[in-house]
Tab-separated table of C-alpha atoms in Angstrom:
chain	number	residue	atom	x	y	z
P	11	MET	CA	-15.222	75.602	55.669
P	12	LYS	CA	-15.414	74.423	59.259
P	13	TYR	CA	-14.442	76.561	62.145
P	14	PHE	CA	-15.106	73.825	64.676
P	15	ILE	CA	-17.569	75.755	66.694
P	16	LYS	CA	-18.861	73.756	69.560
P	17	HIS	CA	-21.726	75.642	70.945
P	18	ILE	CA	-24.379	74.371	73.258
P	19	VAL	CA	-27.623	75.985	72.332
P	20	PHE	CA	-30.255	76.326	74.985
P	21	THR	CA	-33.336	76.543	72.908
P	22	LEU	CA	-35.631	76.879	75.849
P	23	LEU	CA	-35.637	79.015	78.877
P	24	CYS	CA	-37.007	77.318	81.903
P	25	VAL	CA	-40.606	76.807	80.882
P	26	LEU	CA	-42.944	78.262	83.410
P	27	LEU	CA	-43.457	75.735	86.096
P	28	PHE	CA	-45.235	77.244	89.007
P	29	SER	CA	-44.566	75.478	92.160
P	30	SER	CA	-47.621	74.418	94.031
P	31	PHE	CA	-49.964	77.246	94.940
P	32	LYS	CA	-50.032	75.941	98.462
P	33	GLN	CA	-48.607	78.789	100.428
P	34	ASN	CA	-46.503	78.098	103.447
P	35	TYR	CA	-47.612	81.483	104.608
P	36	ASP	CA	-51.163	81.482	106.023
P	37	ILE	CA	-52.579	85.002	105.879
P	38	ASN	CA	-55.714	84.095	107.820
P	39	ALA	CA	-53.600	82.876	110.714
P	40	LYS	CA	-51.681	86.156	110.711
P	41	ILE	CA	-54.894	88.185	110.898
P	42	LYS	CA	-56.160	86.133	113.848
P	43	ALA	CA	-52.817	86.410	115.607
P	44	VAL	CA	-52.810	90.199	115.230
P	45	TYR	CA	-56.369	90.369	116.577
P	46	ILE	CA	-55.564	88.125	119.537
P	47	TYR	CA	-52.555	90.200	120.513
P	48	ASN	CA	-54.287	93.535	119.982
P	49	LEU	CA	-57.397	92.572	121.942
P	50	THR	CA	-55.277	92.463	125.098
P	51	ARG	CA	-55.224	96.271	125.002
P	52	TYR	CA	-58.945	96.410	125.576
P	53	PHE	CA	-59.171	94.161	128.646
P	54	GLU	CA	-57.943	94.327	132.166
P	55	TRP	CA	-57.231	91.074	133.970
P	56	PRO	CA	-57.807	90.574	137.702
P	57	GLU	CA	-54.909	91.338	140.073
P	58	SER	CA	-54.360	87.624	140.663
P	59	ALA	CA	-53.555	87.213	136.972
P	60	LYS	CA	-51.041	90.030	136.811
P	61	SER	CA	-48.058	88.012	137.929
P	62	GLY	CA	-46.276	85.100	136.314
P	63	ASN	CA	-46.508	84.457	132.617
P	64	PHE	CA	-49.309	85.739	130.437
P	65	ILE	CA	-50.735	82.501	129.077
P	66	ILE	CA	-52.345	82.142	125.681
P	67	GLN	CA	-53.903	78.720	125.153
P	68	ILE	CA	-54.885	77.354	121.777
P	69	VAL	CA	-57.378	74.511	121.697
P	70	GLY	CA	-57.126	72.501	118.521
P	71	ASN	CA	-54.865	72.073	115.559
P	72	ALA	CA	-53.788	75.558	114.525
P	73	ASN	CA	-50.158	75.240	113.518
P	74	SER	CA	-50.010	78.425	111.451
P	75	LEU	CA	-51.590	80.499	114.199
P	76	ILE	CA	-49.259	79.006	116.780
P	77	LYS	CA	-46.271	79.781	114.553
P	78	GLU	CA	-47.404	83.371	114.081
P	79	LEU	CA	-47.870	83.849	117.803
P	80	ASN	CA	-44.588	82.163	118.664
P	81	ASP	CA	-42.564	84.072	116.069
P	82	ASN	CA	-44.089	87.504	116.570
P	83	VAL	CA	-45.684	87.673	119.977
P	84	VAL	CA	-44.170	85.150	122.392
P	85	SER	CA	-40.599	85.896	121.402
P	86	LYS	CA	-40.947	89.650	120.898
P	87	LYS	CA	-43.671	91.095	123.122
P	88	THR	CA	-44.816	91.313	126.708
P	89	ILE	CA	-48.306	92.066	127.951
P	90	GLY	CA	-48.571	94.338	130.979
P	91	GLY	CA	-44.920	93.536	131.687
P	92	GLN	CA	-45.637	89.797	131.746
P	93	LYS	CA	-43.801	87.335	129.561
P	94	ILE	CA	-46.038	85.481	127.151
P	95	GLU	CA	-46.382	81.714	127.199
P	96	LEU	CA	-48.195	79.715	124.556
P	97	ILE	CA	-49.954	76.442	125.334
P	98	ASN	CA	-51.533	74.140	122.780
P	99	SER	CA	-53.881	71.863	124.665
P	100	ASP	CA	-57.578	71.115	124.941
P	101	LYS	CA	-57.372	70.659	128.699
P	102	ILE	CA	-57.184	73.359	131.332
P	103	ASP	CA	-54.209	73.049	133.645
P	104	LYS	CA	-55.322	74.359	137.046
P	105	ASN	CA	-51.832	75.690	137.623
P	106	LYS	CA	-51.792	77.487	134.315
P	107	ILE	CA	-55.129	79.169	133.911
P	108	PRO	CA	-54.955	80.917	130.535
P	109	HIS	CA	-55.350	84.672	130.205
P	110	ILE	CA	-56.633	84.042	126.703
P	111	ILE	CA	-58.056	80.842	125.304
P	112	TYR	CA	-58.801	80.445	121.607
P	113	ILE	CA	-60.923	77.481	120.584
P	114	THR	CA	-60.634	76.517	116.913
P	115	PRO	CA	-63.851	75.959	114.910
P	116	GLU	CA	-63.176	72.224	114.792
P	117	ASN	CA	-63.188	72.135	118.595
P	118	SER	CA	-66.292	74.224	119.094
P	119	SER	CA	-68.032	71.297	120.778
P	120	LYS	CA	-65.712	71.887	123.722
P	121	ILE	CA	-66.726	75.514	124.239
P	122	LYS	CA	-69.366	74.800	126.852
P	123	THR	CA	-67.171	72.515	128.958
P	124	LEU	CA	-64.169	74.786	128.830
P	125	ALA	CA	-66.276	77.872	129.520
P	126	SER	CA	-67.659	76.303	132.685
P	127	GLN	CA	-64.108	75.651	133.928
P	128	LEU	CA	-63.009	79.213	133.288
P	129	LYS	CA	-65.826	81.204	134.849
P	130	ASN	CA	-64.472	84.043	136.971
P	131	LYS	CA	-60.889	82.883	136.371
P	132	GLY	CA	-59.843	85.941	134.363
P	133	THR	CA	-59.826	84.334	130.942
P	134	LEU	CA	-60.663	85.944	127.645
P	135	LEU	CA	-62.593	83.230	125.794
P	136	ILE	CA	-62.258	83.538	122.017
P	137	THR	CA	-64.182	81.265	119.674
P	138	GLU	CA	-64.973	80.915	116.002
P	139	GLN	CA	-68.419	79.439	115.911
P	140	GLU	CA	-71.672	80.903	114.722
P	141	GLY	CA	-73.726	82.125	117.660
P	142	ALA	CA	-70.969	81.591	120.227
P	143	ALA	CA	-70.884	85.271	121.194
P	144	LYS	CA	-74.485	84.961	122.291
P	145	THR	CA	-73.703	82.055	124.592
P	146	PHE	CA	-70.227	81.558	126.067
P	147	ALA	CA	-67.656	83.564	124.152
P	148	VAL	CA	-66.358	87.016	124.962
P	149	ILE	CA	-64.974	87.371	121.446
P	150	ASN	CA	-66.199	85.336	118.500
P	151	PHE	CA	-64.405	85.534	115.154
P	152	VAL	CA	-66.729	85.928	112.184
P	153	VAL	CA	-66.282	86.522	108.478
P	154	ILE	CA	-68.091	89.438	106.881
P	155	ASP	CA	-67.485	90.500	103.288
P	156	ASN	CA	-64.456	88.202	102.989
P	157	LYS	CA	-62.857	89.811	106.025
P	158	GLN	CA	-62.100	88.547	109.476
P	159	LYS	CA	-64.063	90.478	112.095
P	160	PHE	CA	-65.239	89.763	115.622
P	161	GLU	CA	-68.353	89.850	117.748
P	162	TYR	CA	-68.201	90.887	121.360
P	163	ASN	CA	-70.163	89.976	124.468
P	164	LYS	CA	-69.453	92.385	127.284
P	165	GLN	CA	-71.515	90.536	129.841
P	166	ASN	CA	-69.527	87.379	129.247
P	167	ALA	CA	-66.323	89.359	129.806
P	168	VAL	CA	-67.602	90.271	133.269
P	169	LYS	CA	-68.564	86.632	133.940
P	170	TYR	CA	-64.987	85.573	133.259
P	171	GLY	CA	-63.662	88.241	135.616
P	172	LEU	CA	-62.434	90.727	133.021
P	173	LYS	CA	-62.873	94.467	132.776
P	174	ALA	CA	-63.367	95.641	129.221
P	175	SER	CA	-62.823	98.983	127.558
P	176	GLU	CA	-65.943	100.686	126.231
P	177	ASP	CA	-64.043	101.362	122.987
P	178	LEU	CA	-64.272	97.718	122.035
P	179	LYS	CA	-67.997	98.036	121.307
P	180	GLN	CA	-67.266	100.345	118.419
P	181	LEU	CA	-64.743	97.959	116.931
P	182	ALA	CA	-66.865	94.817	117.041
P	183	SER	CA	-69.118	93.848	114.154
P	184	ALA	CA	-71.823	92.930	116.664
P	185	VAL	CA	-72.153	93.490	120.380
P	186	TYR	CA	-74.229	91.335	122.709
Z	11	MET	CA	4.560	70.921	56.481
Z	12	LYS	CA	1.989	68.555	55.103
Z	13	LYS	CA	-0.636	70.030	57.346
Z	14	TYR	CA	0.308	73.536	56.278
Z	15	LEU	CA	-0.034	72.532	52.641
Z	16	ASN	CA	-3.364	70.940	53.295
Z	17	ILE	CA	-4.564	74.116	54.883
Z	18	ARG	CA	-3.261	76.128	51.963
Z	19	VAL	CA	-4.980	73.851	49.451
Z	20	TRP	CA	-8.146	73.939	51.454
Z	21	PHE	CA	-7.935	77.692	51.731
Z	22	ILE	CA	-7.506	78.080	47.998
Z	23	LEU	CA	-10.442	75.808	47.395
Z	24	TRP	CA	-12.470	77.748	49.816
Z	25	ILE	CA	-11.987	81.377	48.850
Z	26	GLY	CA	-10.385	80.843	45.492
Z	27	TRP	CA	-7.070	82.270	44.697
Z	28	LEU	CA	-7.163	85.983	44.463
Z	29	PRO	CA	-4.351	87.508	42.453
Z	30	HIS	CA	-4.147	90.634	44.541
Z	31	PHE	CA	-3.576	88.568	47.710
Z	32	ILE	CA	0.072	88.882	48.402
Z	33	PRO	CA	1.696	85.734	49.769
Z	34	ALA	CA	2.798	87.315	53.071
Z	35	GLN	CA	-0.766	88.134	54.035
Z	36	VAL	CA	-2.008	84.744	52.865
Z	37	ASP	CA	0.564	83.191	55.131
Z	38	LYS	CA	-0.593	85.379	57.985
Z	39	TYR	CA	-4.127	84.268	57.314
Z	40	MET	CA	-3.000	80.643	57.285
Z	41	GLU	CA	-1.228	81.153	60.581
Z	42	ALA	CA	-4.345	82.650	62.068
Z	43	MET	CA	-6.325	79.660	60.855
Z	44	GLU	CA	-3.767	77.286	62.248
Z	45	CYS	CA	-3.860	79.001	65.647
Z	46	TYR	CA	-7.636	78.837	65.535
Z	47	GLN	CA	-7.606	75.130	64.827
Z	48	LYS	CA	-5.161	74.600	67.659
Z	49	LYS	CA	-7.585	76.561	69.839
Z	50	ASP	CA	-4.932	79.162	70.515
Z	51	PHE	CA	-7.362	82.008	70.070
Z	52	ALA	CA	-5.063	84.721	71.425
Z	53	CYS	CA	-2.582	83.819	68.714
Z	54	ALA	CA	-5.341	83.644	66.101
Z	55	LYS	CA	-6.532	87.093	67.194
Z	56	ASN	CA	-3.097	88.664	66.787
Z	57	LYS	CA	-2.658	87.233	63.318
Z	58	ILE	CA	-6.138	87.925	61.980
Z	59	ASP	CA	-6.137	91.470	63.410
Z	60	GLU	CA	-3.153	92.172	61.211
Z	61	VAL	CA	-4.762	90.563	58.163
Z	62	VAL	CA	-7.955	92.616	58.320
Z	63	ILE	CA	-6.147	95.947	58.541
Z	64	HIS	CA	-3.625	95.244	55.848
Z	65	PRO	CA	-4.470	97.191	52.660
Z	66	ASP	CA	-4.157	94.045	50.563
Z	67	THR	CA	-6.535	91.918	52.626
Z	68	LYS	CA	-8.814	94.351	54.428
Z	69	ASP	CA	-11.528	93.825	51.828
Z	70	GLU	CA	-11.366	90.061	51.854
Z	71	PRO	CA	-14.678	88.692	53.253
Z	72	ALA	CA	-13.133	85.382	54.388
Z	73	ALA	CA	-10.625	87.225	56.542
Z	74	TRP	CA	-13.410	89.103	58.308
Z	75	THR	CA	-15.335	85.885	58.738
Z	76	LEU	CA	-12.348	84.226	60.357
Z	77	LYS	CA	-11.975	87.243	62.617
Z	78	ALA	CA	-15.640	86.879	63.621
Z	79	TYR	CA	-15.067	83.223	64.539
Z	80	VAL	CA	-11.898	83.992	66.479
Z	81	TYR	CA	-13.558	86.768	68.460
Z	82	PHE	CA	-16.561	84.589	69.084
Z	83	GLN	CA	-14.323	81.936	70.624
Z	84	LEU	CA	-12.701	84.586	72.802
Z	85	PHE	CA	-16.156	85.652	73.920
Z	86	LYS	CA	-17.037	82.044	74.735
Z	87	ASN	CA	-13.846	81.479	76.673
Z	88	GLN	CA	-13.594	84.766	78.519
Z	89	GLU	CA	-16.830	86.698	78.537
Z	90	VAL	CA	-19.631	84.208	78.158
Z	91	ASN	CA	-21.739	85.844	80.887
Z	92	ASN	CA	-20.879	89.406	79.947
Z	93	ARG	CA	-23.834	90.959	78.186
Z	94	TYR	CA	-21.656	93.804	76.909
Z	95	SER	CA	-18.868	91.521	75.727
Z	96	LYS	CA	-16.544	93.444	73.411
Z	97	TYR	CA	-15.433	90.214	71.772
Z	98	ARG	CA	-18.989	89.344	70.824
Z	99	GLN	CA	-19.614	92.850	69.553
Z	100	GLU	CA	-16.469	92.694	67.493
Z	101	SER	CA	-17.525	89.322	66.159
Z	102	ILE	CA	-20.870	90.767	65.035
Z	103	LYS	CA	-19.160	93.779	63.437
Z	104	SER	CA	-16.782	91.476	61.600
Z	105	LEU	CA	-19.651	89.448	60.219
Z	106	GLU	CA	-21.344	92.633	59.059
Z	107	LYS	CA	-18.142	93.711	57.398
Z	108	SER	CA	-17.748	90.336	55.720
Z	109	GLU	CA	-21.337	90.505	54.445
Z	110	SER	CA	-20.792	94.020	53.127
Z	111	LEU	CA	-17.942	92.750	50.956
Z	112	SER	CA	-20.163	90.425	48.895
Z	113	PRO	CA	-18.749	87.094	50.062
Z	114	ASP	CA	-19.058	83.939	48.043
Z	115	PRO	CA	-21.855	81.502	49.028
Z	116	ASP	CA	-19.628	79.349	51.216
Z	117	VAL	CA	-18.437	82.281	53.306
Z	118	LYS	CA	-21.957	83.645	53.378
Z	119	GLU	CA	-23.187	80.343	54.761
Z	120	GLN	CA	-20.537	80.424	57.484
Z	121	ASN	CA	-21.504	83.982	58.349
Z	122	LYS	CA	-25.110	82.985	58.645
Z	123	LYS	CA	-24.247	80.006	60.817
Z	124	LEU	CA	-22.228	82.097	63.233
Z	125	LEU	CA	-24.838	84.813	63.325
Z	126	LYS	CA	-27.440	82.307	64.474
Z	127	ILE	CA	-25.117	81.034	67.176
Z	128	ILE	CA	-24.352	84.567	68.349
Z	129	ALA	CA	-28.087	85.328	68.515
Z	130	GLU	CA	-28.528	82.275	70.702
Z	131	THR	CA	-25.789	83.419	73.067
Z	132	PHE	CA	-27.922	86.474	73.827
Z	133	TYR	CA	-30.861	84.195	74.523
Z	134	ASN	CA	-28.742	81.938	76.721
Z	135	GLN	CA	-27.526	84.902	78.746
Z	136	ILE	CA	-31.104	85.733	79.677
Z	137	LYS	CA	-30.982	82.787	82.064
Z	138	VAL	CA	-28.091	84.294	83.966
Z	139	PHE	CA	-29.801	87.639	84.375
Z	140	LEU	CA	-33.201	86.136	85.068
Z	141	TYR	CA	-32.415	83.330	87.472
Z	142	ASP	CA	-29.307	84.694	89.159
Z	143	SER	CA	-29.961	88.398	89.429
Z	144	LEU	CA	-33.609	88.871	88.463
Z	145	ASN	CA	-32.616	91.791	86.260
Z	146	TYR	CA	-35.633	92.397	84.041
Z	147	ASN	CA	-34.134	95.238	82.002
Z	148	ALA	CA	-31.080	93.156	81.199
Z	149	CYS	CA	-33.297	90.237	80.135
Z	150	LEU	CA	-35.370	92.460	77.890
Z	151	GLU	CA	-32.287	94.014	76.333
Z	152	LEU	CA	-30.744	90.600	75.703
Z	153	TYR	CA	-33.977	89.280	74.263
Z	154	ASN	CA	-34.254	92.231	71.875
Z	155	ASN	CA	-30.644	91.712	70.834
Z	156	TYR	CA	-31.398	88.052	70.241
Z	157	LYS	CA	-34.385	88.925	68.079
Z	158	ASN	CA	-32.635	91.637	66.104
Z	159	ILE	CA	-29.693	89.419	65.283
Z	160	TYR	CA	-31.861	86.418	64.567
Z	161	LYS	CA	-33.899	88.513	62.124
Z	162	THR	CA	-30.710	89.129	60.177
Z	163	TYR	CA	-30.214	85.381	60.053
Z	164	ASP	CA	-33.813	84.669	59.132
Z	165	PRO	CA	-35.852	87.750	58.163
Z	166	ASN	CA	-39.088	85.741	57.969
Z	167	ILE	CA	-38.951	84.261	61.439
Z	168	ASP	CA	-42.100	84.466	63.558
Z	169	PHE	CA	-41.205	85.148	67.165
Z	170	LYS	CA	-44.645	84.492	68.624
Z	171	ASN	CA	-43.779	81.224	70.377
Z	172	LYS	CA	-40.424	82.532	71.510
Z	173	ASP	CA	-42.095	85.693	72.861
Z	174	ILE	CA	-44.576	83.569	74.806
Z	175	GLU	CA	-41.765	81.437	76.186
Z	176	PHE	CA	-39.739	84.509	77.142
Z	177	TYR	CA	-42.542	86.380	78.878
Z	178	LEU	CA	-43.838	83.281	80.667
Z	179	SER	CA	-40.350	82.561	81.946
Z	180	VAL	CA	-39.844	86.130	83.130
Z	181	GLY	CA	-43.267	86.349	84.768
Z	182	GLY	CA	-42.897	82.904	86.281
Z	183	GLN	CA	-39.512	83.663	87.773
Z	184	PHE	CA	-40.702	86.908	89.333
Z	185	VAL	CA	-43.799	85.223	90.765
Z	186	SER	CA	-41.714	82.367	92.162
Z	187	THR	CA	-39.394	84.860	93.807
Z	188	MET	CA	-42.361	86.690	95.345
Z	189	LYS	CA	-43.672	83.403	96.716
Z	190	GLN	CA	-40.277	82.513	98.148
Z	191	LEU	CA	-40.139	85.893	99.858
Z	192	LEU	CA	-43.609	85.425	101.294
Z	193	ASP	CA	-42.904	81.891	102.471
Z	194	SER	CA	-39.635	82.894	104.079
Z	195	GLY	CA	-39.588	84.672	107.375
Z	196	LYS	CA	-37.589	87.507	105.881
Z	197	ASP	CA	-38.803	91.081	105.795
Z	198	ILE	CA	-39.703	92.175	102.309
Z	199	ASP	CA	-38.694	95.503	100.885
Z	200	GLU	CA	-41.891	97.197	99.696
Z	201	SER	CA	-40.553	98.822	96.541
Z	202	THR	CA	-38.796	95.642	95.429
Z	203	PHE	CA	-41.957	93.637	95.923
Z	204	ASN	CA	-43.994	96.170	93.929
Z	205	LYS	CA	-41.422	96.122	91.156
Z	206	TYR	CA	-41.609	92.334	90.972
Z	207	THR	CA	-45.399	92.385	90.767
Z	208	GLU	CA	-45.354	94.960	87.972
Z	209	VAL	CA	-42.871	92.937	85.925
Z	210	ALA	CA	-44.940	89.796	86.434
Z	211	LYS	CA	-48.173	91.521	85.416
Z	212	VAL	CA	-46.649	93.103	82.307
Z	213	SER	CA	-45.120	89.769	81.296
Z	214	PHE	CA	-48.267	87.688	81.730
Z	215	ASN	CA	-50.404	90.292	79.988
Z	216	LYS	CA	-47.995	90.231	77.047
Z	217	VAL	CA	-48.518	86.479	76.851
Z	218	LEU	CA	-52.289	86.912	76.843
Z	219	GLU	CA	-52.004	89.439	74.014
Z	220	LEU	CA	-50.252	86.751	71.987
Z	221	ASP	CA	-52.220	83.776	73.229
Z	222	PRO	CA	-55.552	84.776	74.812
Z	223	ASN	CA	-56.180	81.312	76.247
Z	224	ASN	CA	-52.810	80.703	77.814
Z	225	VAL	CA	-53.518	78.891	81.090
Z	226	SER	CA	-50.081	79.595	82.539
Z	227	ALA	CA	-50.534	83.330	82.017
Z	228	PHE	CA	-53.917	83.265	83.772
Z	229	GLU	CA	-52.378	81.265	86.593
Z	230	GLY	CA	-49.459	83.665	86.740
Z	231	LEU	CA	-51.688	86.720	87.005
Z	232	ALA	CA	-53.753	85.020	89.709
Z	233	PHE	CA	-50.554	84.220	91.616
Z	234	THR	CA	-49.337	87.786	91.251
Z	235	TYR	CA	-52.506	89.386	92.603
Z	236	TYR	CA	-52.724	86.775	95.336
Z	237	ASN	CA	-49.158	87.527	96.375
Z	238	GLN	CA	-49.937	91.232	96.529
Z	239	GLY	CA	-52.874	90.567	98.810
Z	240	ALA	CA	-50.838	88.215	100.967
Z	241	HIS	CA	-47.952	90.671	101.134
Z	242	ILE	CA	-50.177	93.319	102.735
Z	243	ILE	CA	-51.154	90.960	105.516
Z	244	LYS	CA	-47.662	89.530	105.920
Z	245	THR	CA	-46.163	92.977	106.465
Z	246	MET	CA	-48.953	94.122	108.799
Z	247	SER	CA	-47.465	95.135	112.144
Z	248	PHE	CA	-48.586	93.401	115.316
Z	249	ASP	CA	-48.800	96.821	116.921
Z	250	ILE	CA	-51.374	98.111	114.459
Z	251	PRO	CA	-54.543	99.504	116.088
Z	252	ILE	CA	-57.505	97.141	115.742
Z	253	GLU	CA	-59.492	99.576	113.608
Z	254	GLN	CA	-56.700	99.502	111.027
Z	255	ILE	CA	-56.700	95.706	110.757
Z	256	GLU	CA	-59.918	95.985	108.790
Z	257	GLN	CA	-58.442	98.628	106.488
Z	258	MET	CA	-55.486	96.370	105.765
Z	259	GLN	CA	-57.854	93.511	105.058
Z	260	ASP	CA	-59.827	95.764	102.689
Z	261	LYS	CA	-56.693	96.389	100.636
Z	262	SER	CA	-55.703	92.749	100.704
Z	263	VAL	CA	-59.169	91.522	99.697
Z	264	GLN	CA	-59.136	93.874	96.719
Z	265	TYR	CA	-56.101	92.063	95.350
Z	266	LEU	CA	-57.440	88.627	96.240
Z	267	LYS	CA	-60.657	89.407	94.400
Z	268	GLN	CA	-58.613	90.437	91.371
Z	269	ALA	CA	-56.756	87.109	91.555
Z	270	LEU	CA	-59.951	85.074	91.555
Z	271	PRO	CA	-61.254	85.654	87.985
Z	272	TYR	CA	-57.844	84.829	86.514
Z	273	MET	CA	-57.719	81.513	88.366
Z	274	GLN	CA	-61.352	80.846	87.456
Z	275	LYS	CA	-60.460	81.361	83.802
Z	276	ALA	CA	-57.524	78.959	84.163
Z	277	TYR	CA	-59.922	76.473	85.755
Z	278	GLU	CA	-62.376	76.905	82.880
Z	279	LEU	CA	-59.586	76.038	80.461
Z	280	LYS	CA	-58.004	73.258	82.520
Z	281	PRO	CA	-60.488	71.965	85.090
Z	282	ASN	CA	-58.471	68.859	85.887
Z	283	ASP	CA	-55.137	70.526	86.468
Z	284	PRO	CA	-54.303	69.984	90.160
Z	285	LYS	CA	-52.270	73.206	90.304
Z	286	VAL	CA	-55.210	75.245	89.059
Z	287	VAL	CA	-57.651	73.535	91.421
Z	288	GLU	CA	-55.270	74.066	94.323
Z	289	GLY	CA	-54.901	77.692	93.258
Z	290	LEU	CA	-58.642	78.236	93.364
Z	291	ALA	CA	-58.864	76.545	96.755
Z	292	GLY	CA	-56.060	78.780	98.031
Z	293	ILE	CA	-57.712	81.981	96.877
Z	294	TYR	CA	-61.060	80.999	98.370
Z	295	TYR	CA	-59.291	80.160	101.629
Z	296	ALA	CA	-57.704	83.595	101.727
Z	297	LEU	CA	-61.108	85.120	101.030
Z	298	HIS	CA	-62.491	83.151	104.002
Z	299	ASP	CA	-64.907	81.336	101.726
Z	300	ASN	CA	-64.718	78.032	103.551
Z	301	GLU	CA	-67.431	76.363	101.522
Z	302	LYS	CA	-65.734	76.972	98.178
Z	303	HIS	CA	-62.333	76.206	99.676
Z	304	ALA	CA	-63.601	72.829	100.858
Z	305	GLU	CA	-65.247	72.146	97.488
Z	306	TYR	CA	-62.011	72.630	95.558
Z	307	MET	CA	-59.883	70.841	98.131
Z	308	LYS	CA	-62.209	67.861	97.720
Z	309	LYS	CA	-61.776	68.034	93.966
Z	310	LEU	CA	-58.007	68.286	94.421
Z	311	GLU	CA	-57.961	65.142	96.543
Z	312	LYS	CA	-59.915	63.304	93.866
Z	313	LEU	CA	-57.498	64.467	91.180
Z	314	LYS	CA	-54.542	63.340	93.231
Z	315	LYS	CA	-56.139	59.930	93.540
Z	316	GLY	CA	-56.550	59.839	89.776
Z	317	GLU	CA	-60.285	60.437	89.777
Z	318	LYS	CA	-61.974	63.220	87.797
């Protein structure tokens, strides 16, 4: 007996094929971006820096961080009523002195040069290099127990023309 | 006329001539068969429905078998994605009825054949509910239906490999969806994300119960925990007070550290699998362990170049 059943049998479900683990979403970049934005609450910039755009400059290749800042800070926030502008350059534009400059670890060799150009200009210098908080940085990102933390140098903040909140000392993993 | 006679002869050869079969009902049966062969299943349904309720033919196994085939075709044509298809249910019931009437071996063989196909339709439907709507409960229900029916077809079947395939597919799909959500810029609903992670964990753990050295299950669990850790950071507000950033990281790191041993186990089992090596590198990156991250990225580059 034939009932002429034509039936396509799928014997297999889609066998597990994970796509590459490589995540488009960089969680470390998000953490840094949240720190960078939140640190602005603990500093006061000189009067001369309170008009125009609030400039955040990134030195080095940090695409994920730049994306985070663009998507969540530049387009959605203001700082002290100022619009935020993001610059990705390793050179200081005299007409666009940054309010914050973040130097990637790969560009740490430029810290000294950039720091000398920014003295007393009202710039929060953020680095990610061992020992940098003891020399030129105001904030230096460090990793402790698999977590992103930061060291703080209050005296450097004053050198760059910033006033800092005393509360920041309690939040930093080390204070110099 | 010739065709009709052929069918009649074939029919007689098939079920044997039964004296109590009155000609009118045999004709009705023949008409149903003819409609079926012409693929006019609505017609076949009308005819066979009459045959199986008629007092003279209601206990004829072949009639119930034909009804099962007709209803199965209606299911295929009209309700192929309906997990509660009444046609399919009726087809199963008709097969059960046919079997209960002690059919001859030929009919029995046809019943068995259709039963296997029906079981597979449940399995095929899992794809719809897994890939289109990510409905875990529906998938599980369909899979259990598949197994129950298949057991009737083959009581000695061992479902171990099929179970592994099912749970890997479910876990894999839920993990992939989590990754897509994380990679997209979209906001993620917390409860949905948690539900996905639970389904993935249950599924991969089921696989490990069946196959303790299943690399894909280890990878899957590592992915799941990693995604949970990443999700905490992804959903962290930019307005969060600084002191809470560390608390969020604490939670995230807990998950990332749970992901690590699973990926390490996968690496132990498959050290030259680029996906596993990349997975380890990714977890170490998230844990800010730059040294280990660099070590595995270097290995990954070598593997991609064909070196070991």
